Backbone as a printed PyTorch tensor [residue, N CA C, xyz], in Angstrom:
tensor([[[-25.0850,  -7.9980,  16.6810],
         [-25.5140,  -9.3340,  17.3800],
         [-23.5890,  -9.7860,  17.3800]],

        [[-23.8820, -10.5680,  18.3530],
         [-22.0710, -11.1450,  19.4620],
         [-22.6640, -12.3240,  18.1840]],

        [[-21.2090, -12.8210,  18.6010],
         [-20.6770, -14.6360,  18.1990],
         [-21.6400, -15.3510,  19.1530]],

        [[-21.9570, -15.5610,  20.2920],
         [-22.7990, -16.1360,  20.6680],
         [-23.6090, -15.8600,  20.8670]],

        [[-24.7240, -14.9020,  20.7340],
         [-25.8620, -14.6930,  20.0600],
         [-26.5270, -15.0860,  18.5130]],

        [[-25.2740, -15.8260,  18.0290],
         [-25.4170, -15.8300,  16.4050],
         [-25.3390, -17.6490,  16.0770]],

        [[-24.6490, -17.7570,  17.2440],
         [-24.7280, -19.5290,  17.4150],
         [-25.8940, -20.2410,  17.9300]],

        [[-26.4140, -19.1850,  19.4640],
         [-27.6090, -19.4460,  20.0320],
         [-28.5920, -19.5800,  18.4130]],

        [[-29.0020, -18.4700,  17.8150],
         [-29.6490, -18.3730,  17.1670],
         [-29.8340, -19.8270,  16.1260]],

        [[-28.1010, -19.6380,  15.7580],
         [-27.9860, -21.4210,  14.6700],
         [-28.8870, -22.2580,  15.3150]],

        [[-28.8400, -22.6360,  16.2620],
         [-29.4680, -23.8210,  17.1430],
         [-31.1240, -23.7930,  16.7290]],

        [[-31.6740, -22.3640,  16.1140],
         [-32.8840, -22.7470,  15.9180],
         [-33.8460, -23.1160,  15.1040]],

        [[-32.4460, -22.7750,  13.8520],
         [-32.7620, -23.2790,  12.2060],
         [-32.6380, -24.4220,  12.0290]],

        [[-32.8060, -25.0800,  11.0620],
         [-33.1150, -26.0570,  10.4450],
         [-31.6410, -26.2890,   9.2290]],

        [[-31.4550, -27.4430,   9.9780],
         [-29.7180, -27.5460,   9.2990],
         [-29.8510, -27.6370,   7.5790]],

        [[-31.1550, -27.1650,   6.9420],
         [-30.9230, -26.7220,   5.3310],
         [-30.4070, -24.9870,   5.9150]],

        [[-31.2940, -24.4890,   6.6720],
         [-31.2220, -23.3880,   6.8250],
         [-29.5280, -22.9070,   7.5230]],

        [[-28.8560, -23.9290,   8.4150],
         [-27.8240, -23.6710,   8.1770],
         [-26.5770, -23.3980,   7.4330]],

        [[-27.2380, -24.1370,   6.5860],
         [-26.6190, -24.8170,   5.4640],
         [-25.9680, -23.3770,   4.8480]],

        [[-26.8800, -23.1980,   4.7120],
         [-27.4710, -21.8670,   3.4930],
         [-26.5470, -20.8970,   4.1500]],

        [[-26.9140, -20.7430,   5.2900],
         [-26.2500, -19.8150,   5.3710],
         [-24.7960, -19.8250,   5.8020]],

        [[-24.1440, -20.6230,   6.3790],
         [-22.5070, -21.3160,   6.1880],
         [-22.1500, -21.0640,   4.2840]],

        [[-23.0200, -21.1200,   3.6680],
         [-22.5680, -20.7030,   1.9670],
         [-22.8190, -19.4090,   1.6620]],

        [[-23.7910, -18.8040,   2.2660],
         [-23.4540, -17.3430,   1.8910],
         [-22.5190, -16.5680,   2.6070]],

        [[-22.3800, -17.1990,   4.1070],
         [-21.0360, -16.3930,   4.7480],
         [-19.5770, -16.1690,   4.0250]],

        [[-19.5940, -17.8620,   3.2710],
         [-18.3580, -18.2760,   2.7100],
         [-18.5480, -17.4010,   1.7790]],

        [[-19.5790, -17.2040,   0.6510],
         [-19.4160, -16.2810,  -0.6630],
         [-18.8610, -14.9610,  -0.0590]],

        [[-19.6360, -14.6310,   0.9170],
         [-19.6830, -13.3350,   1.8290],
         [-17.8420, -12.6830,   1.5760]],

        [[-17.1550, -14.0850,   2.3010],
         [-15.3320, -14.0260,   2.3000],
         [-14.6680, -14.3640,   1.3980]],

        [[-15.3640, -14.8370,   0.6320],
         [-14.8230, -15.0510,  -0.6690],
         [-14.5150, -14.0280,  -1.4230]],

        [[-15.6710, -13.6050,  -1.0610],
         [-15.2410, -11.7150,  -2.1610],
         [-14.6390, -10.8520,  -1.3980]],

        [[-15.1470, -10.6170,  -0.3900],
         [-13.8520, -10.1080,  -0.0240],
         [-12.6900, -10.1240,   0.0870]],

        [[-12.3020, -11.5200,   0.2330],
         [-10.6750, -12.1440,   0.0000],
         [-10.1100, -11.6860,  -1.3600]],

        [[-11.2430, -12.0750,  -3.0280],
         [-11.0340, -10.8470,  -3.6700],
         [-10.3950,  -9.3620,  -3.7590]],

        [[-11.9730,  -9.0900,  -3.6250],
         [-11.6830,  -7.9370,  -3.5610],
         [-10.3930,  -6.9880,  -2.8360]],

        [[-10.0320,  -7.7430,  -2.0330],
         [ -8.8090,  -7.0850,  -1.2690],
         [ -7.5400,  -7.3470,  -2.1480]],

        [[ -7.5610,  -8.6690,  -3.0430],
         [ -6.3330,  -8.9080,  -3.7560],
         [ -6.3520,  -7.4710,  -4.8860]],

        [[ -6.9820,  -7.7700,  -5.5450],
         [ -7.7710,  -6.9370,  -6.5160],
         [ -7.2940,  -5.1510,  -6.4030]],

        [[ -7.5950,  -4.7490,  -4.6920],
         [ -6.8350,  -3.6310,  -4.5420],
         [ -4.9220,  -3.4100,  -4.3460]],

        [[ -4.7470,  -4.3400,  -3.8150],
         [ -3.3040,  -4.7790,  -3.8250],
         [ -2.7370,  -5.2470,  -4.7170]],

        [[ -3.3950,  -5.7040,  -6.0460],
         [ -2.7260,  -5.4150,  -7.3590],
         [ -2.7420,  -3.7930,  -8.0490]],

        [[ -4.1180,  -3.7190,  -7.7700],
         [ -4.2220,  -1.9630,  -8.1470],
         [ -3.1240,  -1.0380,  -7.4810]],

        [[ -3.0940,  -0.9400,  -6.6550],
         [ -2.2610,  -0.0590,  -6.2030],
         [ -0.7140,  -0.7910,  -6.1060]],

        [[  0.0150,  -1.5830,  -6.6480],
         [  0.7680,  -2.2880,  -7.2540],
         [  0.8880,  -1.3230,  -8.3680]],

        [[  0.3100,  -1.8120,  -9.4580],
         [  0.0950,  -1.6520, -10.3410],
         [  0.4710,  -0.1160, -10.9720]],

        [[ -0.4220,   0.8260,  -9.5080],
         [ -0.1260,   2.0880, -10.0080],
         [  1.4130,   2.9880,  -9.1480]],

        [[  1.4910,   1.7770,  -8.2200],
         [  3.3850,   2.1700,  -8.2620],
         [  4.1800,   2.2520,  -9.0530]],

        [[  3.6660,   1.3660,  -9.3990],
         [  4.5700,   0.2910, -10.8220],
         [  4.9110,   1.8180, -11.8350]],

        [[  3.3980,   2.4070, -12.4790],
         [  3.3100,   3.1800, -13.1880],
         [  3.9220,   4.5190, -12.6060]],

        [[  4.0930,   4.8590, -11.7460],
         [  4.0010,   6.1000, -11.2340],
         [  6.0070,   5.9440, -11.1520]],

        [[  6.9220,   5.1900, -10.7250],
         [  7.6920,   5.0130, -11.0050],
         [  8.9580,   5.1060, -11.9670]],

        [[  8.1020,   4.1820, -12.8850],
         [  8.2680,   3.9290, -14.5130],
         [  7.9930,   5.2890, -15.0270]],

        [[  6.8580,   6.4280, -15.0010],
         [  7.4160,   7.7010, -15.1900],
         [  7.9490,   8.6910, -14.7420]],

        [[  8.4140,   8.4500, -14.2080],
         [  9.5380,   8.9190, -12.9920],
         [ 10.8980,   8.9750, -13.7530]],

        [[ 11.2720,   7.7300, -14.0230],
         [ 12.0430,   7.4330, -14.7650],
         [ 12.6190,   9.2440, -15.9290]],

        [[ 12.3210,   9.1930, -16.7260],
         [ 12.6800,  10.2250, -17.2790],
         [ 13.4750,  11.2220, -16.7280]],

        [[ 12.4800,  11.7480, -15.5970],
         [ 13.1150,  12.7790, -14.0580],
         [ 14.6610,  12.3150, -14.5750]],

        [[ 15.1780,  11.7850, -14.1150],
         [ 16.3920,  11.2250, -13.1630],
         [ 17.1230,  11.1070, -14.7800]],

        [[ 16.5460,  10.8740, -15.7060],
         [ 17.4790,  10.3160, -17.1620],
         [ 18.3230,  12.4260, -17.1350]],

        [[ 19.4920,  11.6610, -18.4610],
         [ 20.0720,  13.1440, -18.6530],
         [ 19.1310,  14.2890, -19.4570]],

        [[ 19.0580,  15.1560, -19.2450],
         [ 18.2140,  16.0560, -19.4540],
         [ 16.3610,  16.3680, -18.6010]],

        [[ 16.8240,  15.5420, -17.3030],
         [ 15.7290,  15.1950, -16.6660],
         [ 15.3450,  16.3380, -15.4940]],

        [[ 14.3450,  16.7890, -15.4340],
         [ 14.4990,  17.2930, -14.3110],
         [ 14.9080,  17.0880, -12.7960]],

        [[ 15.2010,  16.2920, -12.6020],
         [ 16.0890,  15.6430, -11.0340],
         [ 17.3950,  15.6550, -11.7940]],

        [[ 17.3080,  15.5730, -12.8680],
         [ 19.1850,  14.3080, -12.8870],
         [ 20.6380,  15.2730, -12.6500]],

        [[ 20.4480,  16.6990, -12.3290],
         [ 21.6960,  17.2120, -11.6910],
         [ 21.2790,  16.6210,  -9.7620]],

        [[ 20.5250,  16.7530,  -9.3050],
         [ 19.8060,  16.2240,  -7.7760],
         [ 21.0340,  15.0800,  -8.1130]],

        [[ 21.0200,  13.7710,  -8.3680],
         [ 22.0850,  12.9990,  -8.2470],
         [ 22.9210,  12.5040,  -9.6700]],

        [[ 23.2880,  13.1370, -10.4170],
         [ 24.4560,  12.7790, -11.2570],
         [ 25.5080,  13.3710, -10.2640]],

        [[ 26.5770,  12.3640, -11.2480],
         [ 28.3270,  12.2230, -10.9910],
         [ 28.6050,  13.6120, -11.6380]],

        [[ 28.3980,  14.1200, -12.8450],
         [ 29.0120,  15.2050, -13.3340],
         [ 28.3760,  16.5780, -13.2020]],

        [[ 27.0060,  16.4810, -11.6440],
         [ 26.4150,  17.3410, -11.5380],
         [ 27.1020,  18.6900, -10.8490]],

        [[ 27.2950,  19.6780, -10.7180],
         [ 28.1320,  20.7620,  -9.9120],
         [ 27.0700,  20.2120,  -8.2430]],

        [[ 28.5610,  20.6370,  -7.3230],
         [ 27.8440,  19.8110,  -6.1130],
         [ 26.8550,  21.0870,  -5.4080]],

        [[ 25.9980,  20.6780,  -4.1170],
         [ 25.1700,  21.7390,  -3.9570],
         [ 25.4690,  22.6620,  -2.3320]],

        [[ 26.4980,  22.1960,  -2.1640],
         [ 26.9810,  23.2640,  -1.3870],
         [ 28.6010,  23.8170,  -1.6590]],

        [[ 28.7680,  24.8140,  -1.2840],
         [ 29.7070,  25.9610,  -1.8340],
         [ 31.4450,  24.7920,  -1.7680]],

        [[ 30.8650,  24.5160,   0.0160],
         [ 32.4100,  23.9270,   0.7040],
         [ 31.6730,  22.7660,   1.4810]],

        [[ 32.5770,  21.7110,   2.0310],
         [ 32.3760,  20.6700,   2.8690],
         [ 32.3660,  21.5250,   3.8490]],

        [[ 32.8570,  22.1420,   4.6670],
         [ 32.2660,  23.2030,   6.0090],
         [ 30.9130,  23.0330,   6.1810]],

        [[ 30.5060,  23.5960,   4.5970],
         [ 29.2100,  23.8240,   4.5800],
         [ 28.4130,  22.6380,   4.9810]],

        [[ 28.6610,  21.3200,   3.9410],
         [ 27.9530,  20.3420,   4.3140],
         [ 28.1930,  20.4940,   5.2760]],

        [[ 28.9660,  19.9010,   6.0420],
         [ 29.2230,  19.7860,   7.4270],
         [ 28.0340,  20.2190,   8.4500]],

        [[ 28.1690,  21.2690,   8.3980],
         [ 27.4410,  22.3830,   9.2420],
         [ 25.4050,  22.7870,   8.4340]],

        [[ 25.4230,  21.7080,   7.6730],
         [ 24.1750,  21.8060,   6.9680],
         [ 23.2400,  20.5850,   7.6320]],

        [[ 23.6350,  19.7920,   8.5630],
         [ 23.0530,  18.6390,   9.1830],
         [ 22.0310,  19.6290,  10.1170]],

        [[ 21.1190,  18.2520,  11.0060],
         [ 19.9540,  18.6170,  12.0300],
         [ 20.3340,  19.7130,  13.6380]],

        [[ 19.9620,  20.9820,  12.8630],
         [ 20.4580,  21.7550,  14.5900],
         [ 19.6470,  21.5540,  15.7720]],

        [[ 20.3260,  21.2380,  16.6290],
         [ 19.7190,  20.8630,  17.9660],
         [ 19.2340,  22.2200,  18.8070]],

        [[ 19.1150,  22.1860,  20.4140],
         [ 18.8210,  23.0020,  20.6570],
         [ 20.0110,  22.9340,  21.9200]],

        [[ 20.5610,  21.6210,  22.0670],
         [ 20.8230,  21.0900,  23.1940],
         [ 22.1320,  22.1000,  23.5290]]])
């Protein structure tokens, strides 16, 4: 149904029936807004939990510690190798 059809149909209803429809539509909108807020909060909670779980990987002894620590060995053998590791183009 289009909005125009809905508005035309509302004219055929009693004021009490229109009020009931408005109340029902308002309740449905409030529920949708609440569900969206709950999904957003749950997503934020899961992202926070994932970030907190990953912290240990970056601490000394963690699986990713050597990737960023100042005392780890360089990934490239030389500065030239580092500079040549950039994106290659066909140009």
